[in-house]
Structure formats: structure tokens, C-alpha cells
XYZ file of C-alpha atoms in Angstrom:
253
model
C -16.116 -22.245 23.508
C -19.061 -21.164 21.080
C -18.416 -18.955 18.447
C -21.022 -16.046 19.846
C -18.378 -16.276 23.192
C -15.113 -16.529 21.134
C -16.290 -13.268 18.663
C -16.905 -11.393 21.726
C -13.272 -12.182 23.130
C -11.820 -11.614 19.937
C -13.378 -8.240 19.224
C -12.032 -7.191 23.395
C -8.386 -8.739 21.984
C -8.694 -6.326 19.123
C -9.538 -3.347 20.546
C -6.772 -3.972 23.239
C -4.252 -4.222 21.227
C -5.779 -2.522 18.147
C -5.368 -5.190 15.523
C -5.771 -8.986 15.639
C -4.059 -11.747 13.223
C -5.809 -14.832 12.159
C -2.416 -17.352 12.666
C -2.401 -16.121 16.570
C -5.829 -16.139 17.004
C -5.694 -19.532 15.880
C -3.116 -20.722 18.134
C -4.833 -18.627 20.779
C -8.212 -20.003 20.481
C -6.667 -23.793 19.262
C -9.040 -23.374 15.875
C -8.427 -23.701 12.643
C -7.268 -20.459 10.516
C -10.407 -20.809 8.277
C -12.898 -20.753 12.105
C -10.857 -17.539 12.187
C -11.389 -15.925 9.193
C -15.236 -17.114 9.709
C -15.007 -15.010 13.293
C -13.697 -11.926 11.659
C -16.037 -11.964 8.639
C -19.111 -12.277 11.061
C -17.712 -9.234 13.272
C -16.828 -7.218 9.970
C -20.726 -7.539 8.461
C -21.649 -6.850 12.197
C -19.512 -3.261 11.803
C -17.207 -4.458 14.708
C -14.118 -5.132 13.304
C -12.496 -4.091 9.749
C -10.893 -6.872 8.131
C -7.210 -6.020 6.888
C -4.938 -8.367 5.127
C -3.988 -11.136 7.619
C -6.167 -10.078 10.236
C -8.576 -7.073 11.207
C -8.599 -3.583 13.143
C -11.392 -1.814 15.075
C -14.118 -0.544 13.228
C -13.605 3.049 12.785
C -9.858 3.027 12.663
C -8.826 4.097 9.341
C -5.717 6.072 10.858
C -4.645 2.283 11.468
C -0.749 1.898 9.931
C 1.748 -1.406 10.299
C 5.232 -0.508 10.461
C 7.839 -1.080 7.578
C 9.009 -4.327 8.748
C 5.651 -5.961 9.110
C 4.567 -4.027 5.406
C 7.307 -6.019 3.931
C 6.514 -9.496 4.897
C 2.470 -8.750 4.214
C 1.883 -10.579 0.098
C 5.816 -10.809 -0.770
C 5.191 -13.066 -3.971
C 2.313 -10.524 -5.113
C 4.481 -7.749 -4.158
C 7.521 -9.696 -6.020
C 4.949 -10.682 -9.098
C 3.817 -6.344 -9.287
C 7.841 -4.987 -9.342
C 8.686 -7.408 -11.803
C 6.108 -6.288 -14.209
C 6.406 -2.619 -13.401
C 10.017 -2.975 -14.951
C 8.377 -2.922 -18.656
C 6.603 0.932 -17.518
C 10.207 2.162 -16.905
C 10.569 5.137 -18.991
C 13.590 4.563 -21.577
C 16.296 7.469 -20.655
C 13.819 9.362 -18.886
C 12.798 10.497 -15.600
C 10.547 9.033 -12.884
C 9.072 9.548 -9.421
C 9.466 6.241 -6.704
C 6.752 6.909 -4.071
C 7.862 5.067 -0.419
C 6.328 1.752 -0.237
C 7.687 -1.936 -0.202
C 6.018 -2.522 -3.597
C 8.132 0.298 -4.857
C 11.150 -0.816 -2.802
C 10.621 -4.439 -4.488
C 10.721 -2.348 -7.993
C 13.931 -0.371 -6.601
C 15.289 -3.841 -6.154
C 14.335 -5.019 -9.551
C 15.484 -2.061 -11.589
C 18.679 -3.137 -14.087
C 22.147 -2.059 -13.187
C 22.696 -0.377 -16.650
C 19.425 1.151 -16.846
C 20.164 4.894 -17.509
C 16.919 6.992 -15.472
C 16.589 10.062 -13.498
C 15.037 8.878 -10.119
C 13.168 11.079 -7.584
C 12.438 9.656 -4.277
C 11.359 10.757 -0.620
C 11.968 7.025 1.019
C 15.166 6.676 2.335
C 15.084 2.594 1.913
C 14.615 3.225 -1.333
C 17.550 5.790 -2.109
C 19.673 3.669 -0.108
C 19.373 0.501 -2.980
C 19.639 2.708 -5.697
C 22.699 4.818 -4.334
C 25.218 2.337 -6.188
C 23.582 2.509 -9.439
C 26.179 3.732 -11.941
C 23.895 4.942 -14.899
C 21.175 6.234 -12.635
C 20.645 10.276 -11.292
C 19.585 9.744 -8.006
C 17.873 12.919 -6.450
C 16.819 12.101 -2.595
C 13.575 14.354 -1.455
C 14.643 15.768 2.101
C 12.053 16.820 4.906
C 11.008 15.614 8.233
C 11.106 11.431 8.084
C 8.464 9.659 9.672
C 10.004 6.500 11.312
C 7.043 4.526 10.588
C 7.318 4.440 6.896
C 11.291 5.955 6.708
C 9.530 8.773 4.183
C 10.521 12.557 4.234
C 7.261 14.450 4.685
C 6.199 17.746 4.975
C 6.994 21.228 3.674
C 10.439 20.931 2.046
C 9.141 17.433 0.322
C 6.363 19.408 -0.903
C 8.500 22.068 -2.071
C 10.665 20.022 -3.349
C 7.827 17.911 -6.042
C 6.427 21.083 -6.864
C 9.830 21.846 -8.790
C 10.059 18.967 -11.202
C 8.116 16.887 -14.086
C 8.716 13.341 -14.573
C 7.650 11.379 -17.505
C 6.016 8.667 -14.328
C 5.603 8.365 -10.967
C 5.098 4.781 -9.554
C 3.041 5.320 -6.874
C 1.605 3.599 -3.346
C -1.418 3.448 -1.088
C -2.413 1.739 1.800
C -6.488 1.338 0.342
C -7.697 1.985 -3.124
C -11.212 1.585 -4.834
C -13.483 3.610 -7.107
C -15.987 4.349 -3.812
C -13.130 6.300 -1.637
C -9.782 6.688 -4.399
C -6.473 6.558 -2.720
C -5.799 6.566 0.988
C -3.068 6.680 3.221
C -3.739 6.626 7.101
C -1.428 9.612 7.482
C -2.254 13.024 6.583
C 1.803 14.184 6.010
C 2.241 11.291 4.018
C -0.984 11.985 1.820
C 0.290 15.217 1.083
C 3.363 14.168 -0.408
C 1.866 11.347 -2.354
C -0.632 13.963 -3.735
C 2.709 16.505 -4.693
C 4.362 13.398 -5.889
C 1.130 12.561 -8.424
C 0.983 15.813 -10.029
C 4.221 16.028 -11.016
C 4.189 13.439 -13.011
C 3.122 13.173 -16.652
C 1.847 9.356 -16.126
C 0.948 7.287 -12.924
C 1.531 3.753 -12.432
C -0.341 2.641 -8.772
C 1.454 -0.231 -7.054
C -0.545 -2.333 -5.121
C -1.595 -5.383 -4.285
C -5.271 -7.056 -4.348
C -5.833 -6.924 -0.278
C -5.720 -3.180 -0.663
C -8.533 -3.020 -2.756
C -11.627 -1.583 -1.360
C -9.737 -0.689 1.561
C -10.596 2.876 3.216
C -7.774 5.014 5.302
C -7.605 8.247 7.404
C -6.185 10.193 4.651
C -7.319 10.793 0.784
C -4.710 11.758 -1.659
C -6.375 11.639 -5.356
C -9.086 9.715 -7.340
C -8.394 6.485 -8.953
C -9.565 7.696 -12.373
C -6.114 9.845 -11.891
C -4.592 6.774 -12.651
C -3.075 5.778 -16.159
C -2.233 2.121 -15.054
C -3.082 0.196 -11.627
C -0.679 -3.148 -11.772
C -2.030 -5.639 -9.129
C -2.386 -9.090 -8.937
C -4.492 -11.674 -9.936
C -6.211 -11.634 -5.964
C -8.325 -8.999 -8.219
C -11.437 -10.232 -9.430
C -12.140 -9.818 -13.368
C -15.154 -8.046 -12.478
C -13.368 -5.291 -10.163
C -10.785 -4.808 -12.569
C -13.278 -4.356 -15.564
C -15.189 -2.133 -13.265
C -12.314 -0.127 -12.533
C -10.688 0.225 -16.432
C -14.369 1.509 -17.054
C -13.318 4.567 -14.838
C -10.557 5.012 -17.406
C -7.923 3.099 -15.822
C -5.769 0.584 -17.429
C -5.475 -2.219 -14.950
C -2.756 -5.244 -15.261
C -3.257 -8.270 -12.803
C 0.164 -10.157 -12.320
């Protein structure tokens, strides 16, 4: 098969099934991974696809949004390599705001039994890990919870964040760049993420470098709102300098 014939079948595979990976595509088309990632570059400066991490999406769907379970196996050791130094922005005694996201679970997970914080969250995985910590206040956000992302959303949530002030709220998005700021592909969740931001004194965004330059349905603040962006080192010096020129400290992992 030539490459014009298997871009055309993989752009019908993705618009099927709305997203394509490059490990079945692969196996699908008996090519290497790299062919693959040749195919979906080609369709993505042709404005037919979108590349995503691990694969690509329809042009034109930014309302695009992989469950939990497939978030949390998507850049594990980045995600891992992000929590771990996140633990050094804890606030000592004080108070702090967990957005839902697996990089903020994998910080949930890495937060020290005797640490002694006030923790605010709306992600039920989340409360669930902290819910045994002995020196921690745990205050669950309630509202409507979207099954996709196990989040409470919506009025009460909103409610809820416009009651408090945290010393720091660590904080996830689904795309990030100067261009477009932070974006979510759900509108509910945006909202919350936005309540969530100003109610904190500092924000710390968790995410890794495959997020970068991304674009999604749903904008929830500028990046220049941002006191520190932790990443990974999948971030080019050049983006990073580019984006601590916006007034954004930015640590690559």
C-alpha cells in the first residue's frame, strides 16, 4: 500500500472511531511506529487530523476527552517525574487546592503521611487516597460528578471555591500554550478549574510536555496566571524560555 492510499484509510479509521493510535495503526497497517507517526504528521500539516499524544483526533475536535483509565497510563514516568517535584511547592502547615487530574492524583500519591495541610479537592480519586491521612484536613468539593473524569462540577462546586483562599492550588489541563492559555474539552469542568484558580493565592500547573500547544473546547484562564508550570524535560528550552518571558516560572523534570 502507498502512503497517499494508507493516509486516506487512516484519516476514514479516525473519523470512525474518532481517534487513532500509532501502536494499532502499526499492527493494522504491518508498518513500523515511526511510518506512523510520518502518516499522522503529513495529515496534521494537511489540517486533517490533530495529533494528540500517542495518536491523533479529527481536525476540529477540540471537545475530544480520553477517559480516566486511559489518562493514567498516557506519560506515567513524566507524570511520576512532575508529582515528585511538586512535593517541594507544598505549602508548610498551610492550605492548598488539588484540581482532578492523574498528575495531581500522582502528587496525592506522593504527598508524606505526616505532612500536616488543609486539602481542598473536587476529584473523588483523589479524596479517596488522601482519606487515611492522619495529619491532613481533608475537605471533599460536592456537585454533580462527571464519570469521565470522577470530578464534581457545577453549581455547588462553584459555590463551594468561591468560599475559601488557599495559599496554592495545583492545577490541570488537558492543552496549554501562550497562543490559546488553558483548556479543558469540557465546559463544566472549565468552570470549576477557573473557581478553583482564583481562589488560590499561588498556582502551580501540572502537566506534562505533550500538552503543550495543545488547543481544547473549553478555556479556563491565561497562562501568564500562572506562578509556576512544572513539566518535563519533553519541553524544549526555547518554549520554556518563551513561556517564563510571559512571567511564568517554568521547571522541566
Amino acid at each position: 500500500m502507498y502512503a497517499p492510499e494508507r493516509q486516506q484509510e487512516i484519516l476514514r479509521l479516525a473519523r470512525d472511531g474518532g481517534r487513532v493510535d500509532v501502536v494499532s495503526l502499526a499492527e493494522e497497517f504491518q508498518v513500523t511506529a515511526e511510518t506512523i507517526r510520518r502518516d499522522l504528521k503529513a495529515l496534521d500539516r494537511a489540517g486533517l487530523l490533530r495529533r494528540v499524544h500517542g495518536g491523533a483526533i479529527p481536525a476540529g475536535r477540540l471537545d475530544f476527552e480520553p477517559d480516566l483509565a486511559e489518562r493514567e497510563t498516557t506519560a506515567a514516568d513524566e507524570k511520576d517525574r512532575i508529582a515528585k517535584a511538586a512535593v517541594a511547592e507544598l505549602p508548610d502547615k498551610g492550605t492548598m487546592i488539588l484540581d482532578a487530574g492523574t498528575t495531581i492524583a500522582r502528587l496525592a500519591g506522593a504527598l508524606p503521611l505526616e505532612a500536616t495541610l488543609t486539602v481542598v479537592t473536587h476529584s473523588l480519586p483523589i479524596a479517596a487516597r488522601l482519606a487515611d491521612h492522619p495529619g491532613m484536613q481533608l475537605h471533599l468539593i460536592g456537585g454533580r460528578v462527571r464519570h469521565r473524569t470522577r470530578a464534581a462540577v457545577d453549581a455547588w462546586a462553584l459555590r463551594a471555591y468561591g468560599e475559601i483562599r488557599a495559599d496554592v492550588v495545583f492545577l490541570a489541563a488537558n492543552g496549554f500554550s501562550i497562543e490559546h492559555g488553558l483548556t479543558t474539552p469540557d465546559l463544566a469542568e472549565a468552570a470549576v478549574k477557573r473557581a478553583a484558580l482564583s481562589a488560590a493565592r499561588r498556582v502551580v500547573l501540572l502537566a506534562d510536555s505533550a500538552k503543550h500547544g495543545q488547543e481544547h473546547f473549553a478555556r479556563f484562564g491565561d497562562l501568564g496566571e500562572v506562578d509556576l508550570l512544572i513539566t518535563d524535560s519533553g519541553l524544549s528550552p526555547e518554549d520554556a524560555t518563551a513561556i517564563e518571558r510571559g512571567g511564568t516560572e517554568v521547571v522541566r523534570a
